[in-house]
CSV table of C-alpha atoms in Angstrom, one decimal:
chain,number,residue,atom,x,y,z
A,1,UNK,CA,47.8,128.4,-26.1
A,2,UNK,CA,48.2,126.8,-22.6
A,3,UNK,CA,51.3,124.6,-22.3
A,4,UNK,CA,52.7,123.2,-19.1
A,5,UNK,CA,55.6,121.4,-20.7
A,6,UNK,CA,59.3,122.4,-20.5
A,7,UNK,CA,61.5,122.7,-23.6
A,8,UNK,CA,63.4,119.5,-24.0
A,9,UNK,CA,66.8,121.3,-24.3
A,10,UNK,CA,66.2,123.3,-21.1
A,11,UNK,CA,64.9,120.2,-19.3
A,12,UNK,CA,68.2,118.5,-20.1
A,13,UNK,CA,70.0,121.3,-18.3
A,14,UNK,CA,67.6,121.1,-15.4
A,15,UNK,CA,68.3,117.4,-15.2
A,16,UNK,CA,72.0,118.0,-15.1
A,17,UNK,CA,71.5,120.6,-12.3
A,18,UNK,CA,69.3,118.2,-10.3
A,19,UNK,CA,72.0,115.5,-10.4
A,20,UNK,CA,74.8,117.9,-9.8
A,21,UNK,CA,73.2,119.5,-6.8
A,22,UNK,CA,72.2,116.1,-5.3
A,23,UNK,CA,75.6,114.5,-5.8
A,24,UNK,CA,78.1,117.3,-5.5
A,25,UNK,CA,76.5,120.2,-3.6
A,26,UNK,CA,74.2,118.7,-1.0
A,27,UNK,CA,77.0,116.9,0.8
A,28,UNK,CA,78.4,120.4,1.6
A,29,UNK,CA,75.2,121.2,3.5
A,30,UNK,CA,75.9,118.2,5.9
A,31,UNK,CA,79.6,119.0,6.3
A,32,UNK,CA,79.3,122.8,6.7
A,33,UNK,CA,75.7,123.7,7.8
A,34,UNK,CA,76.5,127.2,9.2
A,35,UNK,CA,74.5,130.1,7.7
A,36,UNK,CA,77.7,132.1,7.2
A,37,UNK,CA,79.9,129.4,5.6
A,38,UNK,CA,78.9,130.0,2.0
A,39,UNK,CA,79.8,133.7,2.2
A,40,UNK,CA,83.3,133.4,3.6
A,41,UNK,CA,85.5,133.9,0.6
A,42,UNK,CA,88.7,133.2,2.6
A,43,UNK,CA,87.6,129.7,3.8
A,44,UNK,CA,89.2,126.6,2.6
A,45,UNK,CA,85.9,125.0,1.7
A,46,UNK,CA,85.1,127.9,-0.6
A,47,UNK,CA,88.6,128.0,-2.2
A,48,UNK,CA,89.1,124.2,-2.5
A,49,UNK,CA,85.5,122.9,-3.0
A,50,UNK,CA,83.2,125.7,-4.2
A,51,UNK,CA,85.4,127.4,-6.8
A,52,UNK,CA,85.8,124.1,-8.8
A,53,UNK,CA,82.1,123.4,-8.6
A,54,UNK,CA,81.4,127.0,-9.9
A,55,UNK,CA,83.6,126.3,-12.9
A,56,UNK,CA,81.6,123.2,-13.7
A,57,UNK,CA,78.4,125.3,-13.5
A,58,UNK,CA,79.9,127.9,-15.9
A,59,UNK,CA,80.8,125.1,-18.3
A,60,UNK,CA,77.1,124.2,-18.4
A,61,UNK,CA,76.1,127.8,-19.1
A,62,UNK,CA,74.1,128.0,-15.8
A,63,UNK,CA,76.2,130.6,-14.0
A,64,UNK,CA,74.4,133.8,-12.8
A,65,UNK,CA,71.3,132.8,-14.8
A,66,UNK,CA,69.3,135.8,-13.6
A,67,UNK,CA,71.5,138.4,-15.4
A,68,UNK,CA,71.6,139.2,-19.2
A,69,UNK,CA,74.4,137.7,-21.3
A,70,UNK,CA,76.2,141.0,-21.7
A,71,UNK,CA,76.7,141.0,-17.9
A,72,UNK,CA,77.9,137.5,-17.6
A,73,UNK,CA,74.6,135.8,-17.1
A,74,UNK,CA,72.3,133.6,-19.1
A,75,UNK,CA,69.4,136.0,-19.6
A,76,UNK,CA,66.8,133.5,-18.4
A,77,UNK,CA,63.3,134.7,-18.0
A,78,UNK,CA,61.5,134.3,-14.6
A,79,UNK,CA,59.8,131.0,-15.6
A,80,UNK,CA,63.1,129.3,-16.4
A,81,UNK,CA,64.7,130.8,-13.3
A,82,UNK,CA,61.8,129.5,-11.2
A,83,UNK,CA,62.4,126.0,-12.5
A,84,UNK,CA,66.1,126.2,-11.8
A,85,UNK,CA,65.6,127.7,-8.4
A,86,UNK,CA,63.3,124.8,-7.5
A,87,UNK,CA,66.3,122.6,-7.7
A,88,UNK,CA,68.7,125.1,-6.0
A,89,UNK,CA,66.3,125.5,-3.1
A,90,UNK,CA,67.1,122.1,-1.7
A,91,UNK,CA,70.6,123.2,-0.7
A,92,UNK,CA,71.9,126.2,1.2
A,93,UNK,CA,75.1,126.0,-0.8
A,94,UNK,CA,73.6,125.6,-4.2
A,95,UNK,CA,72.7,129.3,-4.9
A,96,UNK,CA,76.4,130.2,-4.1
A,97,UNK,CA,77.6,127.5,-6.4
A,98,UNK,CA,75.4,128.7,-9.2
A,99,UNK,CA,76.0,132.5,-8.6
A,100,UNK,CA,72.5,133.3,-7.6
A,101,UNK,CA,72.8,133.7,-3.9
A,102,UNK,CA,71.0,136.5,-2.0
A,103,UNK,CA,71.6,139.4,-1.4
A,104,UNK,CA,74.3,139.3,-4.2
A,105,UNK,CA,71.9,138.4,-7.0
A,106,UNK,CA,69.7,141.4,-6.2
A,107,UNK,CA,72.6,143.7,-5.7
A,108,UNK,CA,74.0,142.6,-9.1
A,109,UNK,CA,70.7,143.4,-10.7
A,110,UNK,CA,70.8,146.9,-9.2
A,111,UNK,CA,74.3,147.5,-10.4
A,112,UNK,CA,73.5,146.2,-13.8
A,113,UNK,CA,70.5,148.4,-14.2
A,114,UNK,CA,71.6,151.6,-12.4
A,115,UNK,CA,75.4,151.4,-12.0
A,116,UNK,CA,77.8,153.6,-13.9
A,117,UNK,CA,80.6,152.1,-15.9
A,118,UNK,CA,83.0,152.7,-13.1
A,119,UNK,CA,80.6,151.2,-10.5
A,120,UNK,CA,80.2,148.1,-12.6
A,121,UNK,CA,83.9,147.6,-13.0
A,122,UNK,CA,84.7,148.1,-9.3
A,123,UNK,CA,81.8,146.3,-7.8
A,124,UNK,CA,79.8,144.3,-10.3
A,125,UNK,CA,82.6,142.5,-12.1
A,126,UNK,CA,84.2,140.9,-9.0
A,127,UNK,CA,80.7,140.1,-7.6
A,128,UNK,CA,79.7,138.2,-10.8
A,129,UNK,CA,83.0,136.4,-10.8
A,130,UNK,CA,82.3,135.1,-7.3
A,131,UNK,CA,85.4,136.7,-5.8
A,132,UNK,CA,83.4,138.9,-3.4
A,133,UNK,CA,80.1,139.0,-1.6
A,134,UNK,CA,77.9,142.0,-0.7
A,135,UNK,CA,75.3,143.4,1.7
A,136,UNK,CA,71.9,145.1,1.1
A,137,UNK,CA,71.0,147.5,4.0
A,138,UNK,CA,67.4,148.6,3.9
A,139,UNK,CA,65.5,147.8,7.1
A,140,UNK,CA,66.0,149.9,10.3
A,141,UNK,CA,65.7,149.2,14.0
A,142,UNK,CA,62.8,151.6,14.5
A,143,UNK,CA,61.1,151.6,11.0
A,144,UNK,CA,61.5,148.0,10.2
A,145,UNK,CA,60.8,147.4,6.5
A,146,UNK,CA,58.5,150.4,6.2
A,147,UNK,CA,60.4,153.1,4.2
A,148,UNK,CA,58.0,155.7,5.6
A,149,UNK,CA,59.6,155.2,9.0
A,150,UNK,CA,63.2,155.4,7.9
A,151,UNK,CA,65.5,157.8,9.7
A,152,UNK,CA,68.9,157.0,8.3
A,153,UNK,CA,69.7,160.1,6.2
A,154,UNK,CA,72.3,161.4,3.8
A,155,UNK,CA,73.1,165.1,3.4
A,156,UNK,CA,75.0,166.5,0.4
A,157,UNK,CA,78.3,168.2,1.4
A,158,UNK,CA,80.3,169.3,-1.6
A,159,UNK,CA,81.4,166.4,-3.7
A,160,UNK,CA,80.3,163.9,-1.0
A,161,UNK,CA,77.2,162.6,0.9
A,162,UNK,CA,77.4,162.3,4.7
A,163,UNK,CA,75.3,159.4,6.1
A,164,UNK,CA,74.0,159.3,9.7
A,165,UNK,CA,71.6,156.7,11.1
A,166,UNK,CA,71.2,152.9,11.6
A,167,UNK,CA,70.4,149.9,9.6
A,168,UNK,CA,69.2,146.5,10.9
A,169,UNK,CA,69.7,142.9,9.7
A,170,UNK,CA,72.2,143.7,7.0
A,171,UNK,CA,72.9,140.2,6.0
A,172,UNK,CA,76.4,138.9,5.5
A,173,UNK,CA,78.1,142.2,6.4
A,174,UNK,CA,81.1,140.7,8.1
A,175,UNK,CA,82.1,139.1,4.8
A,176,UNK,CA,80.9,141.8,2.4
A,177,UNK,CA,83.2,143.9,0.2
A,178,UNK,CA,80.6,146.6,-0.1
A,179,UNK,CA,77.1,147.6,1.1
A,180,UNK,CA,74.2,148.9,-0.9
A,181,UNK,CA,72.2,151.1,1.5
A,182,UNK,CA,68.9,152.8,1.0
A,183,UNK,CA,68.8,156.2,2.9
A,184,UNK,CA,66.6,159.3,3.0
A,185,UNK,CA,68.1,162.2,1.0
A,186,UNK,CA,65.0,164.5,1.0
A,187,UNK,CA,62.9,164.1,4.2
A,188,UNK,CA,60.4,166.8,2.9
A,189,UNK,CA,58.9,164.7,0.2
A,190,UNK,CA,57.2,161.3,0.2
A,191,UNK,CA,59.7,158.4,0.7
A,192,UNK,CA,59.2,157.1,-2.9
A,193,UNK,CA,60.6,160.5,-4.0
A,194,UNK,CA,63.0,161.2,-1.3
A,195,UNK,CA,65.1,158.0,-0.8
A,196,UNK,CA,68.3,157.2,-2.6
A,197,UNK,CA,70.7,154.2,-2.9
A,198,UNK,CA,74.5,154.4,-2.3
A,199,UNK,CA,77.3,151.9,-2.8
A,200,UNK,CA,79.5,152.0,0.3
A,201,UNK,CA,82.8,150.0,0.3
A,202,UNK,CA,83.6,147.9,3.4
A,203,UNK,CA,85.9,149.8,5.8
A,204,UNK,CA,84.5,153.2,5.0
A,205,UNK,CA,85.1,155.4,8.1
A,206,UNK,CA,81.8,156.0,10.0
A,207,UNK,CA,80.2,152.7,9.0
A,208,UNK,CA,80.4,150.4,12.0
A,209,UNK,CA,78.8,147.1,13.1
A,210,UNK,CA,77.1,147.5,16.5
A,211,UNK,CA,76.7,143.7,16.7
A,212,UNK,CA,76.0,140.7,14.6
A,213,UNK,CA,72.6,139.0,15.0
A,214,UNK,CA,72.0,135.3,14.2
A,215,UNK,CA,68.8,133.3,13.6
A,216,UNK,CA,67.2,131.3,16.4
A,217,UNK,CA,69.4,128.4,17.4
A,218,UNK,CA,72.7,130.1,16.6
A,219,UNK,CA,75.0,131.2,19.4
A,220,UNK,CA,74.3,134.6,20.8
A,221,UNK,CA,76.6,137.3,19.3
A,222,UNK,CA,77.8,135.1,16.4
A,223,UNK,CA,75.3,136.0,13.7
A,224,UNK,CA,76.1,137.5,10.3
A,225,UNK,CA,73.0,139.8,10.1
A,226,UNK,CA,74.6,143.1,11.1
A,227,UNK,CA,73.2,145.9,13.1
A,228,UNK,CA,75.0,148.9,11.4
A,229,UNK,CA,75.5,152.4,12.6
A,230,UNK,CA,76.5,155.3,10.3
A,231,UNK,CA,78.1,158.2,12.0
A,232,UNK,CA,79.3,161.0,9.7
A,233,UNK,CA,80.0,158.3,7.1
A,234,UNK,CA,81.3,160.2,4.1
A,235,UNK,CA,80.6,158.7,0.7
A,236,UNK,CA,81.8,160.2,-2.7
A,237,UNK,CA,79.0,161.6,-4.8
A,238,UNK,CA,79.8,159.2,-7.6
A,239,UNK,CA,78.8,156.3,-5.3
A,240,UNK,CA,75.1,157.3,-5.7
A,241,UNK,CA,73.2,154.7,-7.7
A,242,UNK,CA,70.9,156.3,-10.3
A,243,UNK,CA,69.4,159.7,-9.6
A,244,UNK,CA,68.8,161.3,-6.1
A,245,UNK,CA,65.3,160.2,-5.0
A,246,UNK,CA,65.2,157.0,-7.0
A,247,UNK,CA,66.0,154.6,-4.2
A,248,UNK,CA,62.5,153.3,-3.8
A,249,UNK,CA,62.2,152.4,-7.5
A,250,UNK,CA,65.7,150.8,-7.4
A,251,UNK,CA,64.7,148.7,-4.4
A,252,UNK,CA,61.7,147.3,-6.3
A,253,UNK,CA,64.0,146.2,-9.1
A,254,UNK,CA,65.7,143.8,-6.8
A,255,UNK,CA,62.9,142.8,-4.5
A,256,UNK,CA,60.3,141.6,-7.1
A,257,UNK,CA,62.6,139.0,-8.6
A,258,UNK,CA,63.9,138.0,-5.2
A,259,UNK,CA,60.4,137.3,-4.0
A,260,UNK,CA,59.9,134.9,-6.9
A,261,UNK,CA,63.3,133.2,-6.3
A,262,UNK,CA,62.6,132.7,-2.6
A,263,UNK,CA,59.2,131.3,-3.4
A,264,UNK,CA,60.5,128.7,-5.9
A,265,UNK,CA,63.4,127.8,-3.6
A,266,UNK,CA,60.7,127.2,-1.0
A,267,UNK,CA,59.1,124.8,-3.5
A,268,UNK,CA,62.3,122.9,-3.5
A,269,UNK,CA,62.4,122.7,0.3
A,270,UNK,CA,58.8,121.6,0.4
A,271,UNK,CA,59.5,118.9,-2.2
A,272,UNK,CA,62.3,117.7,0.0
A,273,UNK,CA,60.1,117.6,3.0
A,274,UNK,CA,57.4,115.7,1.0
A,275,UNK,CA,60.0,113.1,0.0
A,276,UNK,CA,61.0,112.6,3.6
A,277,UNK,CA,57.4,112.3,4.6
A,278,UNK,CA,56.8,109.6,2.0
A,279,UNK,CA,59.8,107.6,3.1
A,280,UNK,CA,58.6,107.8,6.7
A,281,UNK,CA,55.1,106.7,5.9
A,282,UNK,CA,56.3,103.9,3.7
A,283,UNK,CA,58.8,102.5,6.2
A,284,UNK,CA,57.3,103.0,9.6
A,285,UNK,CA,54.7,101.1,11.6
A,286,UNK,CA,52.8,101.9,14.8
A,287,UNK,CA,50.5,99.8,16.9
A,288,UNK,CA,51.2,96.8,14.7
A,289,UNK,CA,50.1,98.6,11.5
A,290,UNK,CA,52.1,100.5,8.8
A,291,UNK,CA,51.7,104.2,8.9
A,292,UNK,CA,50.5,104.0,5.3
A,293,UNK,CA,47.4,102.2,6.6
A,294,UNK,CA,46.5,105.1,8.9
A,295,UNK,CA,43.9,107.4,7.2
A,296,UNK,CA,45.0,110.6,9.1
A,297,UNK,CA,48.6,110.0,8.0
A,298,UNK,CA,47.6,109.5,4.3
A,299,UNK,CA,45.5,112.7,4.5
A,300,UNK,CA,48.6,114.6,5.8
A,301,UNK,CA,50.5,113.4,2.8
A,302,UNK,CA,47.7,114.2,0.4
A,303,UNK,CA,47.1,117.7,1.9
A,304,UNK,CA,50.8,118.5,1.6
A,305,UNK,CA,51.1,117.3,-2.1
A,306,UNK,CA,47.9,119.3,-3.0
A,307,UNK,CA,49.1,122.4,-1.3
A,308,UNK,CA,52.5,122.2,-2.9
A,309,UNK,CA,51.1,121.7,-6.4
A,310,UNK,CA,48.8,124.7,-6.0
A,311,UNK,CA,51.6,126.9,-4.7
A,312,UNK,CA,54.1,125.7,-7.4
A,313,UNK,CA,51.6,126.6,-10.2
A,314,UNK,CA,50.9,129.9,-8.5
A,315,UNK,CA,54.6,130.8,-8.5
A,316,UNK,CA,55.2,129.7,-12.1
A,317,UNK,CA,52.1,131.7,-13.2
A,318,UNK,CA,53.5,134.8,-11.4
A,319,UNK,CA,56.9,134.2,-13.1
A,320,UNK,CA,55.1,134.0,-16.4
A,321,UNK,CA,53.3,137.3,-15.7
A,322,UNK,CA,56.7,138.9,-14.9
A,323,UNK,CA,58.2,137.6,-18.1
A,324,UNK,CA,55.2,139.0,-20.1
A,325,UNK,CA,55.6,142.4,-18.4
A,326,UNK,CA,59.3,142.5,-19.3
A,327,UNK,CA,58.6,141.6,-22.9
A,328,UNK,CA,55.7,144.1,-23.4
A,329,UNK,CA,56.9,147.0,-21.4
A,330,UNK,CA,53.3,147.7,-20.6
A,331,UNK,CA,52.5,149.5,-17.3
A,332,UNK,CA,49.3,147.4,-17.1
A,333,UNK,CA,51.2,144.2,-17.5
A,334,UNK,CA,53.7,145.4,-14.8
A,335,UNK,CA,50.8,146.1,-12.4
A,336,UNK,CA,49.4,142.6,-13.0
A,337,UNK,CA,52.8,141.1,-12.4
A,338,UNK,CA,53.1,143.0,-9.2
A,339,UNK,CA,49.8,141.7,-8.0
A,340,UNK,CA,50.8,138.1,-8.7
A,341,UNK,CA,54.2,138.5,-7.1
A,342,UNK,CA,52.8,140.0,-4.0
A,343,UNK,CA,50.3,137.1,-3.8
A,344,UNK,CA,53.1,134.6,-4.0
A,345,UNK,CA,55.0,136.5,-1.3
A,346,UNK,CA,52.0,136.0,1.0
A,347,UNK,CA,51.6,132.3,0.2
A,348,UNK,CA,55.3,131.4,0.6
A,349,UNK,CA,55.8,131.3,4.4
A,350,UNK,CA,52.5,129.5,5.1
A,351,UNK,CA,53.2,126.8,2.5
A,352,UNK,CA,56.6,126.1,3.8
A,353,UNK,CA,55.5,126.1,7.4
A,354,UNK,CA,52.5,123.9,6.8
A,355,UNK,CA,54.3,121.2,4.8
A,356,UNK,CA,57.5,121.1,6.9
A,357,UNK,CA,55.4,121.0,10.1
A,358,UNK,CA,53.5,117.9,8.8
A,359,UNK,CA,56.8,116.2,7.9
A,360,UNK,CA,58.2,117.0,11.4
A,361,UNK,CA,55.1,115.7,13.1
A,362,UNK,CA,55.1,112.4,11.2
A,363,UNK,CA,58.8,111.9,12.2
A,364,UNK,CA,58.0,112.3,15.9
A,365,UNK,CA,61.0,113.2,18.1
A,366,UNK,CA,63.4,112.6,15.3
A,367,UNK,CA,61.6,115.3,13.2
A,368,UNK,CA,62.4,118.0,15.8
A,369,UNK,CA,65.9,116.8,16.5
A,370,UNK,CA,69.1,118.1,15.1
A,371,UNK,CA,69.6,114.8,13.3
A,372,UNK,CA,67.2,115.8,10.5
A,373,UNK,CA,67.0,119.1,8.6
A,374,UNK,CA,63.2,119.5,9.0
A,375,UNK,CA,63.3,121.9,12.0
A,376,UNK,CA,65.7,124.2,10.3
A,377,UNK,CA,63.6,124.1,7.1
A,378,UNK,CA,60.5,124.9,9.1
A,379,UNK,CA,62.2,127.9,10.7
A,380,UNK,CA,62.8,129.3,7.2
A,381,UNK,CA,59.0,129.8,6.9
A,382,UNK,CA,58.7,132.6,9.5
A,383,UNK,CA,61.9,134.2,8.2
A,384,UNK,CA,60.4,134.4,4.7
A,385,UNK,CA,57.3,136.0,6.2
A,386,UNK,CA,59.5,138.9,7.1
A,387,UNK,CA,62.2,139.0,4.4
A,388,UNK,CA,61.6,141.2,1.3
A,389,UNK,CA,58.7,142.9,3.1
A,390,UNK,CA,56.3,141.5,5.7
A,391,UNK,CA,53.4,139.3,4.7
A,392,UNK,CA,50.8,141.8,5.9
A,393,UNK,CA,52.2,144.6,3.6
A,394,UNK,CA,51.8,142.3,0.6
A,395,UNK,CA,48.3,141.3,1.6
A,396,UNK,CA,47.5,145.0,1.6
A,397,UNK,CA,49.0,145.4,-1.9
A,398,UNK,CA,46.9,142.5,-3.2
A,399,UNK,CA,43.7,143.9,-1.7
A,400,UNK,CA,44.3,147.5,-2.8
A,401,UNK,CA,45.0,146.3,-6.4
A,402,UNK,CA,42.0,144.1,-6.5
A,403,UNK,CA,39.8,146.9,-5.2
A,404,UNK,CA,41.2,149.5,-7.7
A,405,UNK,CA,38.5,150.2,-10.3
A,406,UNK,CA,35.8,148.2,-8.5
A,407,UNK,CA,32.6,150.4,-8.5
A,408,UNK,CA,30.0,150.2,-5.7
A,409,UNK,CA,26.7,148.6,-6.9
A,410,UNK,CA,23.6,150.6,-7.7
A,411,UNK,CA,21.8,148.8,-5.0
A,412,UNK,CA,24.2,149.6,-2.1
A,413,UNK,CA,22.0,147.8,0.4
A,414,UNK,CA,21.8,144.3,-1.2
A,415,UNK,CA,24.4,144.4,-4.0
A,416,UNK,CA,24.3,143.3,-7.6
A,417,UNK,CA,24.1,139.6,-6.8
A,418,UNK,CA,20.8,139.9,-4.8
A,419,UNK,CA,18.6,137.1,-6.2
A,420,UNK,CA,15.2,138.8,-6.0
A,421,UNK,CA,16.4,141.7,-8.2
A,422,UNK,CA,18.2,139.3,-10.6
A,423,UNK,CA,15.1,137.1,-10.8
A,424,UNK,CA,12.9,140.1,-11.8
A,425,UNK,CA,15.5,141.1,-14.4
A,426,UNK,CA,15.7,137.6,-15.8
A,427,UNK,CA,11.9,137.3,-16.1
A,428,UNK,CA,11.8,140.6,-17.9
A,429,UNK,CA,14.5,139.5,-20.3
A,430,UNK,CA,12.9,136.2,-21.1
A,431,UNK,CA,9.3,137.1,-20.7
A,432,UNK,CA,8.4,135.6,-24.1
A,433,UNK,CA,9.5,132.2,-22.9
A,434,UNK,CA,7.4,132.2,-19.7
A,435,UNK,CA,3.7,131.6,-19.2
A,436,UNK,CA,1.8,134.8,-18.5
A,437,UNK,CA,1.3,133.9,-14.9
A,438,UNK,CA,5.1,133.2,-14.5
A,439,UNK,CA,6.1,136.4,-16.2
A,440,UNK,CA,4.0,138.4,-13.9
A,441,UNK,CA,4.9,136.5,-10.7
A,442,UNK,CA,6.7,138.4,-8.1
């Protein structure tokens, strides 16, 4: 059956999270708006403010909700995670407070699925406890997000692997205790067979930061998205995750769920922008008339609400598909889930850009100023068009999956929907219902 309701017990937990984020966490966004602030484990705000908030989240059994209970999480499915992330998306600090911040959440999933007992003890346990943060290094300066263009390589040397090459936009590296890096270990086979993942502790000789890159608006040279260079970086063989050549498959483990989480957090951002838009329209007048009386303004609000509702339902449906695939273990269900997740990835940046832009525009100069969060929220749209794979790559995934199994029509010139041919077939099928002259008409 179709059901769009939320279980009452889980809704109560969502209501608690909503109030908690609004009253306790969102004030941190105003006091400490820097992108790096939530990841600095030595800062006073983290030690004195965030750790007590994290304890309250644990008491509500909402900590690290994306992981199974045996690994310290709640084992929530993607639908419940989506509903929770909709709330957490309103605040840059909330994912950290709830133990679901990127890239740590994805790295925890990798370690949970592919890590050895020793790797879990050394890296996963302190990560889940919130005592450390981590970095995921995949993209490269020349190849971007295309693994087929990667040149960072590792060569086996005795009981070690030696890594040489570069990685780009390795987020939060200055604060990370370790890096999970995807590198090429066999350049003679396709990348989905020749790439591998390694855990590299911070401070490993030969892994150096060329510079830190920030987002637009941040001071030059102060960003936390690292440009990394590996020069003869020697990593013990036991730091390999999974089997050699399994790096591409491991990457998909973390990226699929991350795309859904980013999408639903974008819903939370859009909802916040929509609320601000409503306040502006209800409280502002121009040329002697309330903005609410202006048809174009009302249409902007209506367009935003409709677009958000469509997107939210698309995300929840994709999350449901992912849950169904996880339950069934069916390769066909997994392919269907991948189709829906890629479609969500395509829709996310446009939805966020469209809605936050309308909210900015209705606020006039105030909307683009640093006295409202709208411009920063709007900037997140283009970022999400690049993060976890560029939009164009996922459009291509969707199109290729839709075309798979589609056969060309018998009539290649006019196609199967050509009305003259369909009319002739319909007349033949229902000839006994037609008058003789109608049945023979052409």
